[in-house]
Coordinates of C-alpha atoms and ligand atoms in Angstrom, one line a residue:
X1 CA 18.6 -58.0 -51.1
X2 CA 19.6 -59.3 -47.7
X3 CA 17.1 -61.0 -45.5
X4 CA 16.4 -60.1 -41.8
X5 CA 14.9 -62.4 -39.3
X6 CA 11.5 -60.8 -39.7
X7 CA 11.4 -62.4 -43.2
X8 CA 11.3 -65.8 -41.6
X9 CA 8.3 -67.8 -40.3
X10 CA 10.8 -69.6 -37.9
X11 CA 14.6 -69.4 -37.5
X12 CA 14.8 -73.2 -37.9
X13 CA 12.5 -75.6 -39.6
X14 CA 13.0 -79.3 -38.7
X15 CA 11.7 -81.8 -41.1
X16 CA 10.4 -84.9 -39.3
X17 CA 8.8 -85.5 -35.9
X18 CA 10.6 -88.8 -35.2
X19 CA 12.7 -89.0 -32.0
X20 CA 15.7 -87.3 -33.6
X21 CA 13.8 -84.3 -35.1
X22 CA 11.9 -83.9 -31.8
X23 CA 15.2 -84.0 -29.8
X24 CA 16.6 -81.5 -32.2
X25 CA 13.5 -79.2 -31.9
X26 CA 13.6 -79.4 -28.1
X27 CA 17.2 -78.5 -28.0
X28 CA 17.1 -75.6 -30.6
X29 CA 13.9 -74.2 -29.2
X30 CA 15.8 -73.2 -26.1
X31 CA 17.2 -70.1 -27.9
X32 CA 15.6 -70.0 -31.4
X33 CA 12.2 -70.0 -32.9
X34 CA 11.6 -73.6 -34.2
X35 CA 8.9 -75.1 -36.4
X36 CA 8.6 -78.9 -37.0
X37 CA 7.0 -80.1 -40.2
X38 CA 5.7 -83.7 -40.2
X39 CA 3.7 -85.4 -42.8
X40 CA 1.8 -87.7 -40.4
X41 CA -0.9 -86.7 -38.0
X42 CA 1.4 -86.9 -35.0
X43 CA 4.8 -87.9 -33.7
X44 CA 6.9 -90.9 -34.2
X45 CA 4.7 -92.8 -36.7
X46 CA 7.7 -94.3 -38.5
X47 CA 11.0 -95.7 -37.4
X48 CA 10.9 -94.1 -33.9
X49 CA 7.9 -96.3 -33.0
X50 CA 9.0 -99.5 -34.8
X51 CA 12.2 -100.6 -33.1
X52 CA 13.7 -102.8 -30.3
X53 CA 13.7 -99.9 -27.8
X54 CA 17.1 -100.9 -26.6
X55 CA 19.3 -98.3 -25.0
X56 CA 22.6 -99.4 -26.5
X57 CA 25.9 -99.3 -24.8
X58 CA 28.2 -98.5 -27.7
X59 CA 29.7 -102.0 -28.1
X60 CA 29.8 -102.7 -31.9
X61 CA 30.8 -99.5 -33.6
X62 CA 34.2 -98.4 -34.9
X63 CA 36.1 -96.7 -32.1
X64 CA 35.8 -92.9 -32.5
X65 CA 32.9 -93.1 -35.0
X66 CA 29.8 -91.0 -34.4
X67 CA 27.9 -94.2 -33.7
X68 CA 30.4 -95.1 -31.0
X69 CA 30.7 -91.7 -29.4
X70 CA 27.1 -90.5 -29.6
X71 CA 25.8 -93.9 -28.5
X72 CA 28.0 -93.9 -25.4
X73 CA 27.1 -90.3 -24.5
X74 CA 23.4 -91.0 -25.5
X75 CA 23.1 -93.9 -23.1
X76 CA 23.7 -91.9 -20.0
X77 CA 22.0 -88.8 -21.3
X78 CA 18.8 -90.8 -22.2
X79 CA 18.8 -92.4 -18.8
X80 CA 19.1 -89.1 -17.0
X81 CA 16.4 -87.6 -19.2
X82 CA 14.0 -90.6 -18.6
X83 CA 14.6 -90.4 -14.8
X84 CA 13.8 -86.6 -14.8
X85 CA 10.7 -86.9 -17.0
X86 CA 9.2 -90.2 -15.8
X87 CA 9.7 -92.0 -19.2
X88 CA 9.5 -95.8 -18.7
X89 CA 13.0 -97.2 -18.7
X90 CA 14.3 -100.6 -17.5
X91 CA 17.9 -101.0 -16.5
X92 CA 18.0 -104.6 -17.7
X93 CA 21.6 -105.0 -18.9
X94 CA 22.1 -107.2 -21.9
X95 CA 23.8 -110.5 -22.9
X96 CA 25.6 -111.2 -26.1
X97 CA 25.8 -115.0 -26.2
X98 CA 27.6 -117.8 -27.9
X99 CA 25.0 -120.6 -28.3
X100 CA 27.4 -123.1 -29.7
X101 CA 31.2 -123.8 -29.1
X102 CA 32.1 -122.5 -32.5
X103 CA 30.7 -119.0 -31.7
X104 CA 33.2 -118.3 -28.9
X105 CA 35.7 -116.8 -31.3
X106 CA 33.0 -114.4 -32.4
X107 CA 32.5 -113.3 -28.8
X108 CA 36.2 -112.5 -28.7
X109 CA 35.9 -110.0 -31.5
X110 CA 32.9 -108.4 -30.0
X111 CA 34.5 -108.2 -26.6
X112 CA 37.7 -106.6 -28.0
X113 CA 35.6 -104.0 -29.8
X114 CA 33.6 -103.2 -26.6
X115 CA 36.7 -102.9 -24.6
X116 CA 38.4 -100.6 -27.2
X117 CA 35.1 -98.5 -27.0
X118 CA 35.3 -98.1 -23.2
X119 CA 31.8 -99.5 -22.7
X120 CA 31.1 -99.2 -19.0
X121 CA 31.2 -102.5 -16.9
X122 CA 31.5 -104.7 -19.9
X123 CA 32.4 -108.3 -18.7
X124 CA 32.9 -111.7 -20.1
X125 CA 31.0 -114.3 -18.1
X126 CA 31.1 -118.0 -18.0
X127 CA 28.4 -120.4 -19.0
X128 CA 27.5 -121.0 -15.3
X129 CA 27.2 -117.3 -14.6
X130 CA 25.2 -116.6 -17.7
X131 CA 22.8 -119.5 -17.1
X132 CA 22.3 -118.1 -13.5
X133 CA 21.1 -114.8 -15.1
X134 CA 19.1 -116.4 -17.8
X135 CA 18.3 -120.0 -16.9
X136 CA 15.9 -120.6 -19.9
X137 CA 18.6 -119.9 -22.6
X138 CA 21.3 -122.6 -23.4
X139 CA 24.2 -120.2 -23.3
X140 CA 27.7 -121.5 -23.8
X141 CA 29.4 -118.3 -22.9
X142 CA 28.5 -114.6 -22.8
X143 CA 29.3 -110.9 -22.7
X144 CA 27.4 -109.0 -20.1
X145 CA 26.7 -105.3 -20.8
X146 CA 25.3 -103.8 -17.6
X147 CA 24.7 -100.4 -19.0
X148 CA 22.3 -101.5 -21.8
X149 CA 18.6 -100.9 -21.0
X150 CA 15.2 -100.7 -22.5
X151 CA 13.1 -97.6 -23.0
X152 CA 9.5 -97.0 -24.0
X153 CA 10.5 -95.4 -27.4
X154 CA 7.2 -93.7 -28.1
X155 CA 7.0 -92.1 -24.6
X156 CA 10.6 -91.0 -25.0
X157 CA 9.7 -89.3 -28.3
X158 CA 6.6 -87.7 -26.7
X159 CA 8.7 -86.3 -23.9
X160 CA 10.8 -84.4 -26.4
X161 CA 7.6 -83.1 -28.1
X162 CA 6.4 -81.9 -24.7
X163 CA 9.7 -80.2 -24.1
X164 CA 9.8 -78.6 -27.5
X165 CA 6.3 -77.3 -26.9
X166 CA 7.2 -75.9 -23.5
X167 CA 10.2 -74.1 -25.2
X168 CA 7.8 -72.5 -27.6
X169 CA 8.4 -74.7 -30.8
X170 CA 5.5 -74.9 -33.2
X171 CA 4.3 -78.1 -35.0
X172 CA 2.8 -78.4 -38.4
X173 CA 1.6 -82.0 -38.5
X174 CA -0.1 -83.4 -41.6
X175 CA 2.3 -81.3 -43.7
X176 CA 4.7 -82.9 -46.2
X177 CA 7.7 -80.9 -47.5
X178 CA 7.5 -81.1 -51.3
X179 CA 9.9 -78.3 -52.5
X180 CA 12.8 -76.2 -51.2
X181 CA 14.6 -73.2 -52.7
X182 CA 17.5 -71.3 -51.2
X183 CA 16.8 -67.6 -50.7
X184 CA 19.4 -65.0 -49.4
X185 CA 20.2 -66.0 -45.8
X186 CA 17.8 -69.0 -45.8
X187 CA 15.2 -71.3 -47.5
X188 CA 11.7 -71.1 -48.9
X189 CA 9.9 -74.3 -48.2
X190 CA 6.8 -75.6 -50.0
X191 CA 4.5 -78.0 -48.1
X192 CA 1.2 -79.7 -48.8
X193 CA -1.2 -80.8 -46.1
X194 CA -3.2 -84.1 -46.2
X195 CA -6.1 -82.3 -47.7
X196 CA -4.0 -81.0 -50.6
X197 CA -3.7 -77.4 -49.3
X198 CA -0.4 -75.7 -50.1
X199 CA 1.7 -73.7 -47.6
X200 CA 4.9 -71.7 -48.0
X201 CA 7.4 -71.1 -45.2
X202 CA 10.6 -69.2 -44.8
X203 CA 13.4 -70.1 -42.5
X204 CA 17.1 -69.3 -41.9
X205 CA 18.1 -72.9 -41.2
X206 CA 16.7 -76.2 -42.3
X207 CA 17.3 -79.5 -40.4
X208 CA 16.6 -82.7 -42.3
X209 CA 15.5 -85.3 -39.9
X210 CA 13.3 -87.1 -42.3
X211 CA 14.6 -90.6 -41.5
X212 CA 13.8 -93.0 -44.3
X213 CA 13.2 -90.1 -46.7
X214 CA 16.2 -88.0 -45.7
X215 CA 17.8 -88.4 -49.2
X216 CA 14.4 -87.4 -50.9
X217 CA 14.4 -84.2 -49.0
X218 CA 18.1 -83.6 -50.0
X219 CA 17.1 -84.2 -53.6
X220 CA 14.6 -81.3 -53.2
X221 CA 17.6 -79.0 -52.7
X222 CA 19.3 -80.4 -55.8
X223 CA 22.1 -82.2 -54.2
X224 CA 23.7 -85.2 -56.0
X225 CA 22.5 -88.2 -54.0
X226 CA 25.4 -90.4 -54.8
X227 CA 28.0 -87.8 -53.7
X228 CA 29.9 -85.3 -55.8
X229 CA 30.0 -81.5 -56.0
X230 CA 27.4 -78.8 -56.5
X231 CA 27.8 -75.1 -57.2
X232 CA 27.3 -72.6 -54.3
X233 CA 27.6 -69.2 -55.9
X234 CA 31.4 -68.8 -56.7
X235 CA 32.2 -71.9 -54.5
X236 CA 31.9 -75.6 -55.0
X237 CA 30.5 -77.8 -52.2
X238 CA 31.6 -81.4 -51.7
X239 CA 28.6 -83.5 -51.2
X240 CA 28.9 -86.9 -49.4
X241 CA 26.9 -90.0 -50.3
X242 CA 23.3 -89.2 -49.3
X243 CA 21.3 -92.0 -51.0
X244 CA 20.0 -94.5 -48.4
X245 CA 19.1 -98.1 -48.8
X246 CA 16.3 -99.7 -46.9
X247 CA 16.5 -102.9 -44.8
X248 CA 13.3 -104.3 -43.2
X249 CA 13.3 -105.8 -39.8
X250 CA 10.3 -107.9 -38.7
X251 CA 9.4 -109.1 -35.2
X252 CA 7.4 -111.8 -33.7
X253 CA 5.9 -111.4 -30.3
X254 CA 6.2 -114.1 -27.6
X255 CA 2.5 -114.2 -26.6
X256 CA 2.8 -117.0 -24.1
X257 CA 3.3 -114.9 -21.0
X258 CA 5.0 -117.6 -19.0
X259 CA 7.6 -118.1 -21.8
X260 CA 8.0 -114.3 -22.2
X261 CA 8.7 -113.9 -18.5
X262 CA 11.3 -116.6 -18.6
X263 CA 13.8 -113.9 -20.0
X264 CA 14.6 -110.8 -18.1
X265 CA 16.9 -108.8 -20.4
X266 CA 17.8 -108.5 -24.1
X267 CA 19.7 -111.4 -25.4
X268 CA 21.7 -110.9 -28.6
X269 CA 23.5 -113.4 -30.8
X270 CA 26.7 -112.6 -32.6
X271 CA 26.2 -109.6 -34.8
X272 CA 25.9 -109.9 -38.6
X273 CA 26.7 -106.3 -39.7
X274 CA 26.8 -107.3 -43.5
X275 CA 23.3 -108.7 -43.3
X276 CA 22.2 -105.2 -42.0
X277 CA 21.8 -105.6 -38.3
X278 CA 22.8 -106.9 -34.9
X279 CA 21.3 -110.4 -35.5
X280 CA 17.8 -111.6 -34.8
X281 CA 17.6 -111.2 -30.9
X282 CA 15.4 -111.7 -28.0
X283 CA 14.2 -108.4 -26.4
X284 CA 12.1 -107.4 -23.6
X285 CA 10.1 -104.3 -23.3
X286 CA 9.3 -102.0 -20.3
X287 CA 6.0 -103.7 -19.8
X288 CA 7.3 -107.3 -19.4
X289 CA 6.6 -108.4 -22.9
X290 CA 9.2 -110.3 -25.0
X291 CA 9.9 -110.2 -28.7
X292 CA 12.0 -111.9 -31.3
X293 CA 13.6 -109.9 -34.1
X294 CA 14.3 -107.9 -36.0
X295 CA 15.0 -109.9 -39.1
X296 CA 17.3 -108.4 -41.8
X297 CA 16.1 -108.1 -45.4
X298 CA 17.3 -105.6 -48.1
X299 CA 14.6 -103.8 -50.0
X300 CA 15.3 -103.4 -53.8
X301 CA 14.2 -100.3 -55.7
X302 CA 11.1 -98.4 -54.9
X303 CA 9.3 -99.4 -51.7
X304 CA 6.1 -98.5 -49.9
X305 CA 6.0 -98.5 -46.1
X306 CA 3.8 -101.3 -45.0
X307 CA 3.9 -101.9 -41.2
X308 CA 1.6 -105.0 -41.3
X309 CA 3.1 -108.4 -40.6
X310 CA 1.7 -111.9 -41.0
X311 CA 2.3 -115.6 -40.6
X312 CA 4.7 -115.9 -43.6
X313 CA 7.8 -115.8 -41.4
X314 CA 6.4 -117.9 -38.4
X315 CA 8.5 -121.0 -39.1
X316 CA 11.7 -119.0 -39.7
X317 CA 11.1 -117.1 -36.4
X318 CA 10.3 -120.4 -34.6
X319 CA 13.6 -121.9 -35.7
X320 CA 15.6 -118.8 -34.8
X321 CA 13.7 -118.5 -31.5
X322 CA 14.4 -122.1 -30.5
X323 CA 18.1 -121.3 -30.5
X324 CA 17.4 -119.1 -27.4
X325 CA 14.4 -121.0 -26.0
X326 CA 14.6 -124.6 -27.1
X327 CA 11.0 -125.3 -25.8
X328 CA 9.5 -122.5 -27.8
X329 CA 6.3 -123.7 -29.6
X330 CA 4.7 -122.3 -32.7
X331 CA 1.6 -121.1 -30.7
X332 CA 3.8 -119.1 -28.4
X333 CA 4.5 -116.7 -31.3
X334 CA 2.3 -114.0 -33.1
X335 CA 3.4 -111.7 -35.9
X336 CA 4.8 -108.4 -34.3
X337 CA 5.9 -105.0 -35.5
X338 CA 7.8 -104.2 -38.6
X339 CA 10.6 -101.6 -38.9
X340 CA 12.5 -100.0 -41.7
X341 CA 16.2 -99.1 -41.4
X342 CA 17.5 -96.1 -43.3
X343 CA 21.1 -97.2 -44.4
X344 CA 24.0 -95.5 -46.0
X345 CA 25.6 -99.0 -46.0
X346 CA 25.2 -101.0 -49.1
X347 CA 24.3 -104.8 -49.0
X348 CA 27.3 -106.9 -48.0
X349 CA 29.2 -103.8 -46.8
X350 CA 30.3 -103.5 -43.2
X351 CA 28.9 -100.9 -40.7
X352 CA 28.7 -97.3 -42.1
X353 CA 28.6 -94.3 -39.7
X354 CA 25.8 -91.7 -39.1
X355 CA 26.1 -88.7 -41.4
X356 CA 25.7 -85.2 -40.0
X357 CA 26.5 -82.9 -42.8
X358 CA 26.2 -79.1 -42.7
X359 CA 26.0 -76.9 -45.8
X360 CA 25.2 -73.2 -45.4
X361 CA 22.3 -73.5 -42.9
X362 CA 21.2 -76.9 -44.1
X363 CA 21.8 -79.8 -41.8
X364 CA 21.5 -83.3 -43.2
X365 CA 21.0 -86.3 -40.8
X366 CA 21.6 -89.4 -43.0
X367 CA 21.6 -93.1 -42.2
X368 CA 20.1 -92.6 -38.7
X369 CA 19.5 -96.3 -38.1
X370 CA 20.3 -98.0 -34.8
X371 CA 21.6 -96.7 -32.3
X372 CA 19.7 -93.5 -33.4
X373 CA 17.2 -93.8 -30.6
X374 CA 19.9 -94.1 -28.0
X375 CA 22.0 -91.3 -29.6
X376 CA 19.1 -88.8 -30.1
X377 CA 20.2 -86.4 -27.4
X378 CA 23.9 -86.0 -28.6
X379 CA 22.7 -86.1 -32.2
X380 CA 20.6 -82.9 -31.3
X381 CA 23.6 -81.4 -29.5
X382 CA 25.8 -82.0 -32.6
X383 CA 23.1 -80.2 -34.8
X384 CA 22.9 -77.3 -32.4
X385 CA 26.7 -76.9 -32.3
X386 CA 27.0 -76.9 -36.0
X387 CA 24.3 -74.2 -36.4
X388 CA 26.1 -71.8 -34.0
Ligands
FAD401 C1 14.0 -102.7 -36.7 C2 14.7 -101.5 -36.0 C3 15.2 -101.7 -34.7 C4 15.9 -100.6 -34.1 N1 16.3 -100.8 -32.7 C5 16.9 -99.8 -32.1 C6 17.3 -99.9 -30.8 O1 17.1 -101.0 -30.2 N2 18.0 -98.9 -30.2 C7 18.3 -97.7 -30.9 O2 19.0 -96.9 -30.3 N3 17.9 -97.6 -32.1 C8 17.2 -98.6 -32.7 N4 16.8 -98.4 -34.0 C9 17.0 -97.1 -34.7 C10 16.0 -96.0 -34.3 O3 14.7 -96.5 -34.2 C11 16.2 -94.8 -35.3 O4 17.5 -94.4 -35.3 C12 15.4 -93.6 -34.9 O5 14.0 -94.0 -34.5 C13 15.4 -92.6 -36.0 O6 14.6 -91.5 -35.7 P1 14.4 -90.4 -36.8 O7 13.7 -89.2 -36.1 O8 15.6 -90.1 -37.4 O9 13.5 -91.0 -38.0 P2 11.9 -91.3 -38.0 O10 11.4 -91.9 -36.7 O11 11.7 -92.2 -39.2 O12 11.2 -89.9 -38.2 C14 11.3 -89.2 -39.5 C15 10.1 -88.5 -39.7 O13 10.2 -87.7 -40.9 C16 9.0 -87.6 -41.5 N5 9.2 -87.1 -42.8 C17 9.8 -87.7 -43.8 N6 9.7 -87.1 -45.0 C18 9.0 -85.9 -44.7 C19 8.6 -84.8 -45.5 N7 9.0 -84.7 -46.8 N8 7.8 -83.9 -44.9 C20 7.5 -84.0 -43.6 N9 7.8 -85.1 -42.8 C21 8.6 -86.0 -43.3 C22 8.4 -88.9 -41.4 O14 7.0 -89.0 -41.5 C23 8.9 -89.3 -40.0 O15 7.9 -89.1 -38.9 C24 16.1 -99.4 -34.7 C25 15.5 -99.2 -36.0 C26 14.9 -100.3 -36.7 C27 14.3 -100.0 -38.0

């Protein structure tokens, strides 16, 4: 039996109402019926609201990689979107700093990559010029990235939800996807709501924007998570590595407002890609707050999301923070947010690219860690183009 569009509850179901799933829904709803399935009570309860909110410029990533291309494109697309919709955005620029003489060589490597990546306006600046920009920080030398900014990540996600609604997309919050079967021309989805009620849905295309659980959703379709092949009728499908590892990033807030206001833009140390991030940095937000973080810590085996933070890491953050702000006092800090990075990278491996994988109406978005917030609009475009 062949299916017709009337067999479907929606042409496309998007799993996950994080910033990426919402951007995808807003894009696809222009010319298709779209339904977003989200296990929480509302949008952006996970990674999309627990991050640095930095609008990255495309500095660090391998030239030509998705992270590079989509970050560069996403930087200007995000700014234009925020300007149009009144989403809080600060055009702060950013400094990557050497805080000791021996770190200058590390700056060379970052600058070479940024130049190869055609990052707009990227500039190496002297100690004097850097200290004029950020007098509170004992900078030895720096790279200035004028196109970096800071966005209110939750408001940005909400603007996609509003756009998707306006385009006619439907939202099923409090519904977790628990099972998927392929049917002729599409998929049958089994979801359970927070009260335990079961629901079944049919769709022609399925977009997996489940963030930290993207590989669990792929497992529901029977894909081998460590890559390999699977049968598709008479054909064989090559499956990439889908299994994600999780790396936790904690923040501490600078609660002394005069200290917080002594910095005006994100200030990053040299990156430590193998440890799982860009290095514990100093960020500002769109409301004048300042934060230290995120730390980098691999999670082994099973994990439960726990967004609480406490005093356990105060001394470690104080030491790290004093490299940027030597007069920082313990009382200037309070435990801040916690974020979880979904990574295709293994501990001690270098950067691994985003994964956008299409298989017969299924789209898998894997390893959507930083700069996924920045790249959300072009990620959505890639998904839409692949579904044409
Ligand atoms: C510490 C940290 C700092 C970061 N800093 C930056 C930054 O400065 N700039 C930047 O560009 N990026 C940054 N990022 C990356 C950015 O936050 C993410 O790339 C982005 O938020 C990913 O969005 P998402 O929609 O893919 O995932 P998520 O926001 O995690 O959304 C996935 C959604 O899927 C839902 N879901 C999962 N499974 C199911 C299921 N079975 N059924 C129904 N729903 C399901 C979840 O509940 C969740 O709401 C950072 C990330 C971290 C962790």
